[in-house]
Amino acid sequence: MSGDNIDNAKTTENFHRLHSSRGISRRRARGQVHRYSLNEKDRIRRAIKRKKQRIIRMWFIIGCVMVLLVAIVALICKYCVREQKRNTELAGVWHYDQYTEYEFDGKGKGCMCLDGNNHFEFTYKTEGTALYLDFILDYVTDCQYSYNIEGEKLTLVGGEGTAEVGKKYELTKILLDK
């Protein structure tokens, strides 16, 4: 009987030894290591690596946001420059008939001059082919035209607020001697 106990003890000891070593070797074989089995240096290295990855991710997101902001600002500036250019192409004095002239400063301000004595100042803006005149005096009706410039000829087509909607007005640019 004592021989059976010794065999049982060896068998139990071998079982535990094989079982525990098999479990560790399986984890190692699969690349899985229990997190508590790492030594302190490995934990620190992994923590540093995770922190670096977070920082890289953060800078990537910041970079993407900056590129997006630059693109938005560029589009806004492009639009403003285009509208400024359209305003400057209207700059000058445009003669309609013997009584009427329009003056545009190229910066959004102008004047409708009648008979040389009556001056009605306005601010203006362009959007595409639309020209909006906003007169300073309240008793003068604000109006909208569609316009086209070909060389020294400005064609206005009456819109909202004009005497006749759809009527064409052809103005000629007056060249001033410098």
XYZ file of N, CA and C in Angstrom:
534
model
N 0.806 -1.172 0.000
C 0.000 0.000 0.000
C 0.857 1.247 0.000
N 1.913 1.193 0.655
C 2.773 2.355 0.687
C 3.307 2.672 -0.706
N 3.464 1.668 -1.524
C 3.901 1.879 -2.901
C 2.838 2.581 -3.713
N 1.563 2.248 -3.431
C 0.465 2.921 -4.141
C 0.396 4.395 -3.774
N 0.646 4.722 -2.513
C 0.618 6.120 -2.087
C 1.740 6.911 -2.745
N 2.880 6.307 -2.873
C 4.017 6.985 -3.504
C 3.715 7.220 -4.973
N 3.145 6.223 -5.616
C 2.784 6.378 -7.030
C 1.725 7.460 -7.202
N 0.732 7.477 -6.290
C -0.313 8.504 -6.360
C 0.285 9.894 -6.136
N 1.188 10.020 -5.218
C 1.822 11.306 -4.934
C 2.625 11.767 -6.145
N 3.387 10.853 -6.761
C 4.175 11.213 -7.950
C 3.242 11.586 -9.105
N 2.168 10.813 -9.234
C 1.224 11.077 -10.315
C 0.572 12.449 -10.122
N 0.164 12.765 -8.901
C -0.454 14.062 -8.621
C 0.549 15.178 -8.850
N 1.788 14.993 -8.392
C 2.839 15.984 -8.576
C 3.116 16.197 -10.057
N 3.241 15.091 -10.800
C 3.471 15.197 -12.244
C 2.290 15.882 -12.955
N 1.086 15.560 -12.500
C -0.108 16.144 -13.101
C -0.097 17.667 -12.953
N 0.179 18.148 -11.725
C 0.195 19.585 -11.477
C 1.329 20.266 -12.229
N 2.480 19.608 -12.242
C 3.627 20.190 -12.939
C 3.345 20.291 -14.434
N 2.833 19.219 -15.021
C 2.534 19.220 -16.447
C 1.403 20.194 -16.771
N 0.391 20.185 -15.919
C -0.763 21.038 -16.169
C -0.369 22.513 -16.117
N 0.374 22.894 -15.096
C 0.740 24.299 -14.953
C 1.737 24.703 -16.036
N 2.685 23.856 -16.391
C 3.649 24.236 -17.428
C 2.989 24.259 -18.802
N 2.001 23.373 -19.002
C 1.307 23.350 -20.280
C 0.508 24.653 -20.460
N -0.112 25.132 -19.372
C -0.892 26.366 -19.436
C -0.025 27.567 -19.767
N 1.115 27.677 -19.161
C 2.017 28.797 -19.415
C 2.550 28.721 -20.835
N 2.954 27.528 -21.241
C 3.528 27.403 -22.573
C 2.467 27.680 -23.647
N 1.216 27.335 -23.385
C 0.172 27.638 -24.370
C -0.004 29.148 -24.502
N -0.023 29.852 -23.385
C -0.149 31.306 -23.440
C 1.025 31.915 -24.183
N 2.223 31.464 -23.854
C 3.405 31.997 -24.521
C 3.388 31.667 -26.001
N 2.935 30.479 -26.336
C 2.880 30.065 -27.735
C 1.897 30.939 -28.510
N 0.829 31.363 -27.868
C -0.162 32.220 -28.525
C 0.215 33.701 -28.415
N 1.279 34.028 -27.781
C 1.690 35.408 -27.613
C 0.945 36.110 -26.508
N 0.193 35.367 -25.709
C -0.555 35.962 -24.612
C 0.218 35.752 -23.326
N 0.490 36.836 -22.699
C 1.169 36.742 -21.416
C 0.263 37.428 -20.414
N 0.066 36.782 -19.308
C -0.789 37.351 -18.283
C -0.214 38.698 -17.889
N -1.075 39.726 -17.743
C -0.566 41.068 -17.527
C 0.176 41.213 -16.208
N -0.102 40.388 -15.279
C 0.611 40.483 -14.004
C 1.952 39.773 -14.052
N 2.218 39.032 -15.137
C 3.507 38.348 -15.215
C 4.569 39.243 -15.846
N 4.170 40.419 -16.333
C 5.154 41.338 -16.900
C 5.964 41.960 -15.776
N 7.206 42.167 -16.065
C 7.986 42.868 -15.057
C 7.739 44.369 -15.189
N 8.201 45.125 -14.267
C 7.896 46.547 -14.182
C 8.408 47.319 -15.404
N 9.547 46.984 -15.949
C 10.096 47.681 -17.117
C 9.185 47.511 -18.335
N 8.675 46.313 -18.520
C 7.780 46.079 -19.653
C 6.501 46.902 -19.516
N 5.962 46.991 -18.315
C 4.764 47.799 -18.096
C 5.032 49.268 -18.417
N 6.164 49.764 -17.978
C 6.514 51.158 -18.232
C 6.678 51.392 -19.729
N 7.362 50.464 -20.430
C 7.550 50.599 -21.877
C 6.209 50.633 -22.597
N 5.304 49.769 -22.213
C 3.990 49.739 -22.852
C 3.195 51.005 -22.547
N 3.289 51.501 -21.338
C 2.589 52.742 -20.976
C 3.130 53.909 -21.795
N 4.439 53.975 -21.945
C 5.059 55.035 -22.743
C 4.626 54.908 -24.207
N 4.598 53.701 -24.722
C 4.194 53.467 -26.107
C 2.736 53.904 -26.324
N 1.849 53.566 -25.382
C 0.446 53.981 -25.496
C 0.327 55.501 -25.458
N 1.095 56.136 -24.598
C 1.053 57.588 -24.493
C 1.541 58.236 -25.793
N 2.615 57.693 -26.363
C 3.119 58.214 -27.634
C 2.077 58.054 -28.739
N 1.401 56.913 -28.753
C 0.364 56.683 -29.763
C -0.780 57.678 -29.596
N -1.178 57.968 -28.350
C -2.219 58.954 -28.110
C -1.790 60.337 -28.589
N -0.540 60.693 -28.317
C -0.018 61.995 -28.738
C 0.000 62.081 -30.268
N 0.448 61.023 -30.927
C 0.471 61.002 -32.390
C -0.939 61.156 -32.942
N -1.905 60.429 -32.361
C -3.293 60.522 -32.790
C -3.824 61.943 -32.601
N -3.488 62.557 -31.460
C -3.943 63.907 -31.171
C -3.379 64.895 -32.202
N -2.083 64.808 -32.519
C -1.475 65.712 -33.494
C -2.040 65.480 -34.889
N -2.377 64.250 -35.204
C -2.996 63.946 -36.499
C -4.353 64.644 -36.596
N -5.145 64.562 -35.539
C -6.464 65.205 -35.535
C -6.304 66.724 -35.601
N -5.363 67.273 -34.841
C -5.111 68.716 -34.884
C -4.684 69.133 -36.290
N -3.836 68.353 -36.920
C -3.401 68.642 -38.291
C -4.556 68.645 -39.266
N -5.441 67.662 -39.146
C -6.612 67.594 -40.038
C -7.510 68.808 -39.838
N -7.715 69.201 -38.592
C -8.548 70.377 -38.306
C -7.894 71.632 -38.884
N -6.584 71.753 -38.754
C -5.879 72.923 -39.289
C -5.995 72.978 -40.815
N -5.836 71.846 -41.478
C -5.973 71.809 -42.939
C -7.385 72.227 -43.335
N -8.373 71.756 -42.613
C -9.761 72.121 -42.895
C -9.982 73.624 -42.707
N -9.446 74.189 -41.636
C -9.590 75.627 -41.395
C -8.905 76.449 -42.480
N -7.711 76.030 -42.885
C -6.997 76.747 -43.946
C -7.800 76.704 -45.245
N -8.390 75.548 -45.550
C -9.202 75.421 -46.766
C -10.417 76.348 -46.706
N -11.072 76.427 -45.568
C -12.238 77.302 -45.422
C -11.836 78.766 -45.580
N -10.737 79.170 -44.949
C -10.273 80.557 -45.059
C -9.898 80.872 -46.509
N -9.259 79.929 -47.193
C -8.878 80.146 -48.594
C -10.115 80.339 -49.470
N -11.139 79.539 -49.241
C -12.371 79.687 -50.023
C -13.046 81.027 -49.759
N -13.064 81.448 -48.505
C -13.659 82.745 -48.166
C -12.880 83.875 -48.830
N -11.557 83.808 -48.761
C -10.730 84.854 -49.378
C -10.916 84.877 -50.892
N -10.993 83.708 -51.497
C -11.196 83.627 -52.942
C -12.516 84.286 -53.321
N -13.563 84.015 -52.555
C -14.870 84.617 -52.816
C -14.800 86.137 -52.662
N -14.146 86.612 -51.594
C -14.058 88.056 -51.350
C -13.277 88.755 -52.456
N -12.191 88.146 -52.894
C -11.381 88.738 -53.961
C -12.181 88.805 -55.251
N -12.937 87.739 -55.551
C -13.741 87.716 -56.768
C -14.797 88.819 -56.724
N -15.469 88.979 -55.572
C -16.486 90.024 -55.450
C -15.846 91.407 -55.511
N -14.662 91.552 -54.911
C -13.959 92.834 -54.964
C -13.602 93.165 -56.407
N -13.179 92.157 -57.161
C -12.825 92.361 -58.567
C -14.054 92.793 -59.351
N -15.205 92.169 -59.064
C -16.444 92.537 -59.762
C -16.838 93.966 -59.415
N -16.628 94.369 -58.167
C -16.931 95.751 -57.787
C -16.015 96.731 -58.512
N -14.737 96.375 -58.662
C -13.796 97.288 -59.309
C -14.038 97.387 -60.804
N -14.613 96.366 -61.426
C -14.886 96.477 -62.857
C -16.010 97.480 -63.123
N -16.827 97.771 -62.122
C -17.859 98.800 -62.255
C -17.303 100.201 -62.008
N -16.097 100.294 -61.459
C -15.529 101.588 -61.074
C -15.473 102.539 -62.268
N -15.887 103.758 -61.991
C -15.851 104.785 -63.028
C -17.188 105.492 -63.135
N -17.287 106.334 -64.160
C -18.504 107.097 -64.415
C -19.159 106.515 -65.662
N -20.438 106.189 -65.544
C -21.201 105.581 -66.639
C -22.324 106.533 -67.041
N -22.356 106.894 -68.323
C -23.310 107.864 -68.865
C -24.500 107.117 -69.466
N -25.741 107.494 -69.028
C -26.944 106.865 -69.580
C -27.580 107.762 -70.655
N -27.950 108.952 -70.292
C -28.499 109.912 -71.247
C -27.998 111.296 -70.857
N -28.532 112.318 -71.484
C -28.012 113.672 -71.234
C -28.245 114.143 -69.804
N -29.124 113.449 -69.089
C -29.457 113.884 -67.723
C -28.919 112.947 -66.632
N -28.586 111.710 -66.989
C -28.324 110.703 -65.962
C -26.933 110.087 -66.108
N -26.223 110.045 -64.988
C -24.931 109.359 -64.910
C -24.871 108.578 -63.603
N -24.183 107.451 -63.649
C -23.928 106.659 -62.446
C -22.424 106.659 -62.193
N -22.059 106.893 -60.958
C -20.647 106.850 -60.561
C -20.467 105.709 -59.567
N -19.473 104.866 -59.814
C -19.128 103.757 -58.917
C -17.667 103.926 -58.524
N -17.383 103.835 -57.206
C -16.001 104.017 -56.749
C -15.184 102.724 -56.764
N -15.817 101.587 -57.022
C -15.103 100.314 -57.043
C -14.949 99.691 -55.672
N -15.463 100.375 -54.637
C -15.349 99.871 -53.264
C -16.700 99.705 -52.593
N -17.788 99.821 -53.381
C -19.110 99.606 -52.813
C -19.919 100.870 -52.583
N -19.413 102.035 -53.029
C -20.160 103.286 -52.884
C -20.299 103.927 -54.255
N -21.405 104.670 -54.411
C -21.628 105.316 -55.698
C -22.628 106.439 -55.593
N -22.952 106.993 -56.765
C -23.863 108.131 -56.822
C -24.601 108.109 -58.155
N -25.896 108.405 -58.105
C -26.681 108.610 -59.321
C -26.847 110.117 -59.451
N -26.334 110.655 -60.541
C -26.344 112.098 -60.740
C -27.375 112.442 -61.813
N -28.335 113.292 -61.471
C -29.377 113.736 -62.392
C -29.229 115.231 -62.624
N -29.229 115.652 -63.866
C -29.177 117.071 -64.249
C -27.943 117.804 -63.720
N -26.978 117.102 -63.193
C -25.809 117.774 -62.648
C -26.065 118.436 -61.300
N -27.331 118.544 -60.883
C -27.660 119.203 -59.622
C -28.109 118.224 -58.542
N -28.785 117.187 -58.917
C -29.316 116.217 -57.957
C -28.402 114.995 -57.882
N -27.907 114.754 -56.696
C -27.014 113.612 -56.484
C -27.638 112.704 -55.430
N -27.803 111.439 -55.801
C -28.377 110.457 -54.884
C -27.311 109.396 -54.601
N -26.728 109.479 -53.425
C -25.660 108.536 -53.063
C -26.253 107.185 -52.689
N -25.465 106.130 -52.937
C -25.901 104.770 -52.625
C -24.697 103.899 -52.304
N -24.981 102.801 -51.681
C -23.981 101.736 -51.557
C -24.432 100.640 -52.501
N -23.489 99.871 -52.984
C -23.853 98.807 -53.919
C -23.051 97.553 -53.629
N -23.616 96.449 -54.079
C -22.900 95.178 -54.016
C -23.309 94.353 -55.219
N -22.423 93.446 -55.585
C -22.701 92.552 -56.702
C -22.692 91.124 -56.206
N -23.581 90.331 -56.747
C -23.620 88.890 -56.475
C -23.876 88.210 -57.800
N -22.832 87.620 -58.348
C -22.967 87.029 -59.674
C -23.197 88.137 -60.689
N -24.329 88.088 -61.389
C -24.651 89.143 -62.359
C -25.667 90.130 -61.798
N -25.973 90.030 -60.511
C -26.951 90.939 -59.894
C -26.229 92.127 -59.262
N -26.805 93.305 -59.454
C -26.290 94.540 -58.876
C -27.371 95.108 -57.962
N -27.040 95.315 -56.698
C -27.988 95.837 -55.718
C -27.576 97.254 -55.335
N -28.507 98.203 -55.501
C -28.263 99.592 -55.114
C -29.110 99.897 -53.883
N -28.454 100.378 -52.832
C -29.127 100.742 -51.588
C -28.906 102.243 -51.384
N -29.921 103.046 -51.709
C -29.781 104.499 -51.650
C -29.775 104.974 -50.198
N -28.945 105.988 -49.952
C -28.791 106.539 -48.602
C -30.088 107.224 -48.159
N -30.697 107.967 -49.056
C -31.948 108.671 -48.736
C -33.100 107.678 -48.725
N -33.925 107.770 -47.703
C -35.030 106.819 -47.548
C -36.126 106.990 -48.593
N -36.304 108.208 -49.121
C -37.390 108.410 -50.089
C -37.033 107.947 -51.503
N -35.790 107.545 -51.729
C -35.398 106.975 -53.020
C -35.453 105.451 -52.876
N -36.135 104.797 -53.816
C -36.357 103.346 -53.732
C -35.086 102.579 -54.059
N -34.738 101.652 -53.160
C -33.613 100.747 -53.425
C -34.005 99.835 -54.578
N -33.014 99.405 -55.367
C -33.353 98.600 -56.542
C -32.291 97.559 -56.849
N -32.676 96.689 -57.767
C -31.803 95.592 -58.176
C -31.794 95.534 -59.703
N -30.633 95.324 -60.248
C -30.475 95.151 -61.696
C -29.680 93.873 -61.947
N -29.857 93.299 -63.121
C -28.841 92.358 -63.561
C -27.983 93.143 -64.540
N -26.696 92.856 -64.526
C -25.804 93.687 -65.327
C -24.804 92.843 -66.095
N -24.265 93.480 -67.139
C -23.232 92.850 -67.954
C -22.331 93.961 -68.478
N -21.032 93.714 -68.428
C -20.075 94.703 -68.928
C -19.346 94.094 -70.116
N -19.369 94.822 -71.230
C -18.613 94.430 -72.420
C -17.822 95.644 -72.870
N -16.538 95.611 -72.573
C -15.681 96.744 -72.928
C -16.086 97.984 -72.161
N -16.497 99.031 -72.895
C -16.884 100.306 -72.292
C -18.405 100.447 -72.212
N -19.113 99.327 -72.322
C -20.577 99.356 -72.328
C -21.117 98.549 -71.150
N -21.970 99.182 -70.347
C -22.629 98.546 -69.207
C -24.108 98.409 -69.537
N -24.601 97.173 -69.508
C -26.015 96.925 -69.769
C -26.678 96.543 -68.455
N -27.710 97.315 -68.094
C -28.490 97.029 -66.896
C -29.886 96.590 -67.331
N -30.398 95.555 -66.680
C -31.765 95.104 -66.922
C -32.511 95.298 -65.616
N -33.583 96.089 -65.684
C -34.344 96.458 -64.493
C -34.908 95.254 -63.761
N -34.809 95.298 -62.446
C -35.341 94.247 -61.590
C -36.210 94.871 -60.515
N -36.222 94.259 -59.374
C -37.050 94.723 -58.262
C -36.687 96.149 -57.864
N -37.710 97.012 -57.735
C -37.510 98.387 -57.291
C -37.235 99.361 -58.418
N -37.099 98.900 -59.662
C -36.844 99.805 -60.778
C -38.172 100.283 -61.357
N -38.103 101.345 -62.193
C -39.318 101.905 -62.786
C -40.025 100.883 -63.674
N -39.257 100.164 -64.488
C -39.835 99.152 -65.379
C -39.016 97.868 -65.264
N -39.619 96.827 -64.710
C -38.927 95.536 -64.579
C -38.731 94.959 -65.974
N -37.482 94.542 -66.256
C -37.162 93.928 -67.544
C -36.658 94.916 -68.587
N -36.727 96.210 -68.314
C -36.263 97.215 -69.282
C -34.735 97.235 -69.299
N -34.177 97.352 -70.526
C -32.724 97.412 -70.689
C -32.262 98.862 -70.697
N -31.184 99.085 -69.964
C -30.545 100.395 -69.932
C -29.106 100.194 -70.370
N -28.670 100.941 -71.387
C -27.294 100.826 -71.860
C -26.539 102.087 -71.490
N -25.460 101.906 -70.759
C -24.642 103.022 -70.297
C -23.259 102.907 -70.922
N -22.639 104.044 -71.155
C -21.305 104.079 -71.745
C -20.339 104.662 -70.718
N -19.191 104.051 -70.605
C -18.197 104.513 -69.637
C -17.547 105.781 -70.136
N -17.429 106.761 -69.261
C -16.769 108.015 -69.579
C -15.316 107.878 -69.146
N -14.426 108.024 -70.109
C -12.998 107.936 -69.810
C -12.497 109.301 -69.390
N -11.945 109.366 -68.204
C -11.441 110.630 -67.671
C -9.957 110.737 -67.983
N -9.525 111.914 -68.353
C -8.095 112.146 -68.597
C -7.377 112.202 -67.272
N -6.242 111.563 -67.240
C -5.465 111.549 -65.991
C -4.310 112.486 -66.064
